[in-house]
Amino acid sequence: GVSCKALNGVKILDDSSVLPRSYHTFSNLVSFEVDVIYYGQIGLLFDIILQFSPNLASLIFHKLFWFHELHEDVLPFNIVPRCLWISLKSIEVRKFYGCPEEMEVVKLFLESARVLQTITLGSSSHHLEHLNKRKPTAEEVEDANDIILEQLQTFSWASADCAVKFLSP
């Protein structure tokens, strides 16, 4: 299969030359990796990339970036992309802090992806270190991850077989 890496998530989603013209545009795309995506662009990701990638199995975000001063709704979206029903098996958010915007995006995938097997989230150690001005203990990281997992368990999950994993700090 074809693997696609978007080095600049902003450019690929805003550049009209890459917009799909038909349903089969990205039919060979099985993995999509984005270095940075803005919270407000998740709808575009669904409408432009996911909608036209019926065989997408893996989605990786290095960082989800948001603006605190903007109150953007990620969606509603009108159509659930086909790949969320039949092929998307793994999602990874490498730098994950557990902020409300990130949780909203994870919730969106958990509630829509019917064959999702794993969702891998970056360790919260970097975020804890920034907040506390010191390196967090393993116990503090585990406690923070447990809180995130508890929040995720309150969502409706489309896939009963999905497991949540946390990357090591």
mmCIF file of C-alpha atoms in Angstrom:
data_model
loop_
_atom_site.group_PDB
_atom_site.id
_atom_site.type_symbol
_atom_site.label_atom_id
_atom_site.label_comp_id
_atom_site.label_asym_id
_atom_site.label_seq_id
_atom_site.Cartn_x
_atom_site.Cartn_y
_atom_site.Cartn_z
ATOM 1 C CA GLY A 1 0.000 0.000 0.000
ATOM 2 C CA VAL A 2 0.870 3.636 -0.280
ATOM 3 C CA SER A 3 2.062 5.543 2.745
ATOM 4 C CA CYS A 4 1.634 9.293 2.878
ATOM 5 C CA LYS A 5 3.398 11.690 5.208
ATOM 6 C CA ALA A 6 2.233 15.276 5.327
ATOM 7 C CA LEU A 7 5.137 17.326 6.614
ATOM 8 C CA ASN A 8 2.933 20.360 6.906
ATOM 9 C CA GLY A 9 -0.646 19.492 7.831
ATOM 10 C CA VAL A 10 -1.720 23.080 7.294
ATOM 11 C CA LYS A 11 -0.491 23.225 3.699
ATOM 12 C CA ILE A 12 -1.914 19.919 2.533
ATOM 13 C CA LEU A 13 -5.348 20.761 3.896
ATOM 14 C CA ASP A 14 -5.411 24.301 2.533
ATOM 15 C CA ASP A 15 -3.874 23.681 -0.898
ATOM 16 C CA SER A 16 -6.712 23.311 -3.417
ATOM 17 C CA SER A 17 -4.404 21.417 -5.815
ATOM 18 C CA VAL A 18 -4.527 18.367 -3.513
ATOM 19 C CA LEU A 19 -8.276 18.370 -3.011
ATOM 20 C CA PRO A 20 -9.794 15.109 -4.217
ATOM 21 C CA ARG A 21 -11.926 15.162 -7.321
ATOM 22 C CA SER A 22 -13.496 11.737 -6.833
ATOM 23 C CA TYR A 23 -14.142 9.077 -4.234
ATOM 24 C CA HIS A 24 -11.193 6.977 -5.466
ATOM 25 C CA THR A 25 -8.608 9.762 -5.230
ATOM 26 C CA PHE A 26 -6.840 8.303 -2.171
ATOM 27 C CA SER A 27 -8.028 4.693 -2.519
ATOM 28 C CA ASN A 28 -4.473 3.344 -2.041
ATOM 29 C CA LEU A 29 -3.759 5.490 1.007
ATOM 30 C CA VAL A 30 -3.409 3.261 4.071
ATOM 31 C CA SER A 31 -1.430 5.507 6.416
ATOM 32 C CA PHE A 32 -1.659 9.264 6.880
ATOM 33 C CA GLU A 33 0.744 11.172 9.094
ATOM 34 C CA VAL A 34 0.438 14.863 9.967
ATOM 35 C CA ASP A 35 3.090 16.824 11.835
ATOM 36 C CA VAL A 36 0.776 19.628 12.979
ATOM 37 C CA ILE A 37 -2.948 20.023 12.554
ATOM 38 C CA TYR A 38 -4.977 22.870 13.922
ATOM 39 C CA TYR A 39 -8.026 22.005 15.989
ATOM 40 C CA GLY A 40 -10.216 23.986 13.605
ATOM 41 C CA GLN A 41 -9.015 21.890 10.654
ATOM 42 C CA ILE A 42 -10.314 18.538 11.921
ATOM 43 C CA GLY A 43 -13.501 19.079 9.923
ATOM 44 C CA LEU A 44 -11.404 19.624 6.792
ATOM 45 C CA LEU A 45 -9.445 16.457 7.546
ATOM 46 C CA PHE A 46 -12.717 14.519 7.682
ATOM 47 C CA ASP A 47 -14.229 16.151 4.600
ATOM 48 C CA ILE A 48 -11.132 16.189 2.387
ATOM 49 C CA ILE A 49 -8.764 13.371 3.350
ATOM 50 C CA LEU A 50 -10.743 10.788 5.312
ATOM 51 C CA GLN A 51 -13.846 10.978 3.142
ATOM 52 C CA PHE A 52 -11.775 10.068 0.069
ATOM 53 C CA SER A 53 -9.528 7.438 1.710
ATOM 54 C CA PRO A 54 -11.699 4.321 1.986
ATOM 55 C CA ASN A 55 -8.763 2.033 2.881
ATOM 56 C CA LEU A 56 -7.049 4.227 5.460
ATOM 57 C CA ALA A 57 -5.884 1.994 8.331
ATOM 58 C CA SER A 58 -3.555 4.263 10.312
ATOM 59 C CA LEU A 59 -3.729 7.932 11.266
ATOM 60 C CA ILE A 60 -0.899 9.666 13.128
ATOM 61 C CA PHE A 61 -0.883 13.202 14.517
ATOM 62 C CA HIS A 62 2.407 14.492 15.889
ATOM 63 C CA LYS A 63 0.707 17.503 17.456
ATOM 64 C CA LEU A 64 -2.767 18.933 17.638
ATOM 65 C CA PHE A 65 -2.507 22.703 17.881
ATOM 66 C CA TRP A 66 -5.287 24.963 19.094
ATOM 67 C CA PHE A 67 -5.886 28.644 19.765
ATOM 68 C CA HIS A 68 -7.147 29.451 23.249
ATOM 69 C CA GLU A 69 -8.873 32.635 22.129
ATOM 70 C CA LEU A 70 -10.970 30.903 19.470
ATOM 71 C CA HIS A 71 -13.989 28.845 20.410
ATOM 72 C CA GLU A 72 -14.207 26.586 17.397
ATOM 73 C CA ASP A 73 -16.454 23.583 17.134
ATOM 74 C CA VAL A 74 -14.551 20.742 15.531
ATOM 75 C CA LEU A 75 -17.657 19.478 13.825
ATOM 76 C CA PRO A 76 -20.618 18.516 13.286
ATOM 77 C CA PHE A 77 -19.814 16.694 10.107
ATOM 78 C CA ASN A 78 -22.541 15.507 7.789
ATOM 79 C CA ILE A 79 -21.136 12.169 6.646
ATOM 80 C CA VAL A 80 -19.003 9.715 8.602
ATOM 81 C CA PRO A 81 -16.068 8.851 6.326
ATOM 82 C CA ARG A 82 -16.212 5.251 5.094
ATOM 83 C CA CYS A 83 -12.725 4.468 6.436
ATOM 84 C CA LEU A 84 -14.028 4.983 9.990
ATOM 85 C CA TRP A 85 -16.512 2.177 9.442
ATOM 86 C CA ILE A 86 -14.396 -0.363 7.610
ATOM 87 C CA SER A 87 -10.632 0.208 7.748
ATOM 88 C CA LEU A 88 -9.245 2.670 10.340
ATOM 89 C CA LYS A 89 -7.583 0.428 12.935
ATOM 90 C CA SER A 90 -5.112 2.726 14.688
ATOM 91 C CA ILE A 91 -4.822 6.360 15.678
ATOM 92 C CA GLU A 92 -1.829 7.901 17.381
ATOM 93 C CA VAL A 93 -1.437 11.359 18.906
ATOM 94 C CA ARG A 94 2.260 11.599 19.769
ATOM 95 C CA LYS A 95 2.189 14.828 21.764
ATOM 96 C CA PHE A 96 -0.928 14.566 23.863
ATOM 97 C CA TYR A 97 -1.649 16.734 26.891
ATOM 98 C CA GLY A 98 -5.269 15.864 27.636
ATOM 99 C CA CYS A 99 -6.621 19.380 27.057
ATOM 100 C CA PRO A 100 -10.334 19.716 26.189
ATOM 101 C CA GLU A 101 -9.679 20.245 22.472
ATOM 102 C CA GLU A 102 -7.554 17.117 22.238
ATOM 103 C CA MET A 103 -10.125 15.122 24.186
ATOM 104 C CA GLU A 104 -12.831 16.351 21.801
ATOM 105 C CA VAL A 105 -10.874 15.065 18.799
ATOM 106 C CA VAL A 106 -10.211 11.685 20.461
ATOM 107 C CA LYS A 107 -13.898 11.483 21.400
ATOM 108 C CA LEU A 108 -14.846 12.135 17.791
ATOM 109 C CA PHE A 109 -12.796 9.173 16.598
ATOM 110 C CA LEU A 110 -13.849 6.879 19.451
ATOM 111 C CA GLU A 111 -17.521 7.551 18.734
ATOM 112 C CA SER A 112 -17.168 7.104 14.952
ATOM 113 C CA ALA A 113 -14.481 4.483 14.226
ATOM 114 C CA ARG A 114 -16.182 1.097 14.270
ATOM 115 C CA VAL A 115 -13.121 -1.114 13.625
ATOM 116 C CA LEU A 116 -10.613 0.868 15.670
ATOM 117 C CA GLN A 117 -8.229 -1.450 17.520
ATOM 118 C CA THR A 118 -5.810 0.944 19.224
ATOM 119 C CA ILE A 119 -5.584 4.574 20.096
ATOM 120 C CA THR A 120 -2.100 5.525 21.259
ATOM 121 C CA LEU A 121 -1.576 8.746 23.174
ATOM 122 C CA GLY A 122 1.664 10.486 24.009
ATOM 123 C CA SER A 123 2.759 10.463 27.603
ATOM 124 C CA SER A 124 1.694 13.431 29.689
ATOM 125 C CA SER A 125 5.181 13.672 31.253
ATOM 126 C CA HIS A 126 6.232 16.680 29.142
ATOM 127 C CA HIS A 127 3.042 18.545 30.062
ATOM 128 C CA LEU A 128 3.473 17.725 33.759
ATOM 129 C CA GLU A 129 7.095 18.864 33.643
ATOM 130 C CA HIS A 130 6.011 22.175 32.118
ATOM 131 C CA LEU A 131 3.294 22.667 34.758
ATOM 132 C CA ASN A 132 5.360 21.663 37.782
ATOM 133 C CA LYS A 133 8.749 22.996 36.628
ATOM 134 C CA ARG A 134 10.326 19.628 37.411
ATOM 135 C CA LYS A 135 10.511 16.147 35.962
ATOM 136 C CA PRO A 136 7.423 14.205 37.068
ATOM 137 C CA THR A 137 7.679 10.891 38.869
ATOM 138 C CA ALA A 138 6.519 7.714 37.167
ATOM 139 C CA GLU A 139 3.598 7.650 39.607
ATOM 140 C CA GLU A 140 2.527 11.194 38.638
ATOM 141 C CA VAL A 141 2.613 10.274 34.948
ATOM 142 C CA GLU A 142 0.607 7.116 35.613
ATOM 143 C CA ASP A 143 -1.943 9.084 37.655
ATOM 144 C CA ALA A 144 -2.317 11.661 34.853
ATOM 145 C CA ASN A 145 -2.769 8.878 32.285
ATOM 146 C CA ASP A 146 -5.382 7.223 34.520
ATOM 147 C CA ILE A 147 -7.361 10.485 34.650
ATOM 148 C CA ILE A 148 -7.274 10.721 30.845
ATOM 149 C CA LEU A 149 -8.398 7.096 30.549
ATOM 150 C CA GLU A 150 -11.273 7.701 32.975
ATOM 151 C CA GLN A 151 -12.425 10.636 30.838
ATOM 152 C CA LEU A 152 -12.213 8.553 27.661
ATOM 153 C CA GLN A 153 -14.304 5.796 29.245
ATOM 154 C CA THR A 154 -17.211 8.227 29.661
ATOM 155 C CA PHE A 155 -17.517 8.502 25.853
ATOM 156 C CA SER A 156 -19.549 6.183 23.630
ATOM 157 C CA TRP A 157 -17.126 3.918 21.786
ATOM 158 C CA ALA A 158 -18.091 2.620 18.352
ATOM 159 C CA SER A 159 -15.550 -0.221 18.634
ATOM 160 C CA ALA A 160 -15.819 -2.604 21.561
ATOM 161 C CA ASP A 161 -12.359 -3.990 20.731
ATOM 162 C CA CYS A 162 -10.450 -0.709 20.965
ATOM 163 C CA ALA A 163 -7.598 -0.432 23.467
ATOM 164 C CA VAL A 164 -5.966 2.764 24.722
ATOM 165 C CA LYS A 165 -2.172 2.806 25.022
ATOM 166 C CA PHE A 166 0.146 5.486 26.332
ATOM 167 C CA LEU A 167 3.595 6.103 24.905
ATOM 168 C CA SER A 168 6.445 5.860 27.392
ATOM 169 C CA PRO A 169 7.842 9.194 28.569
#
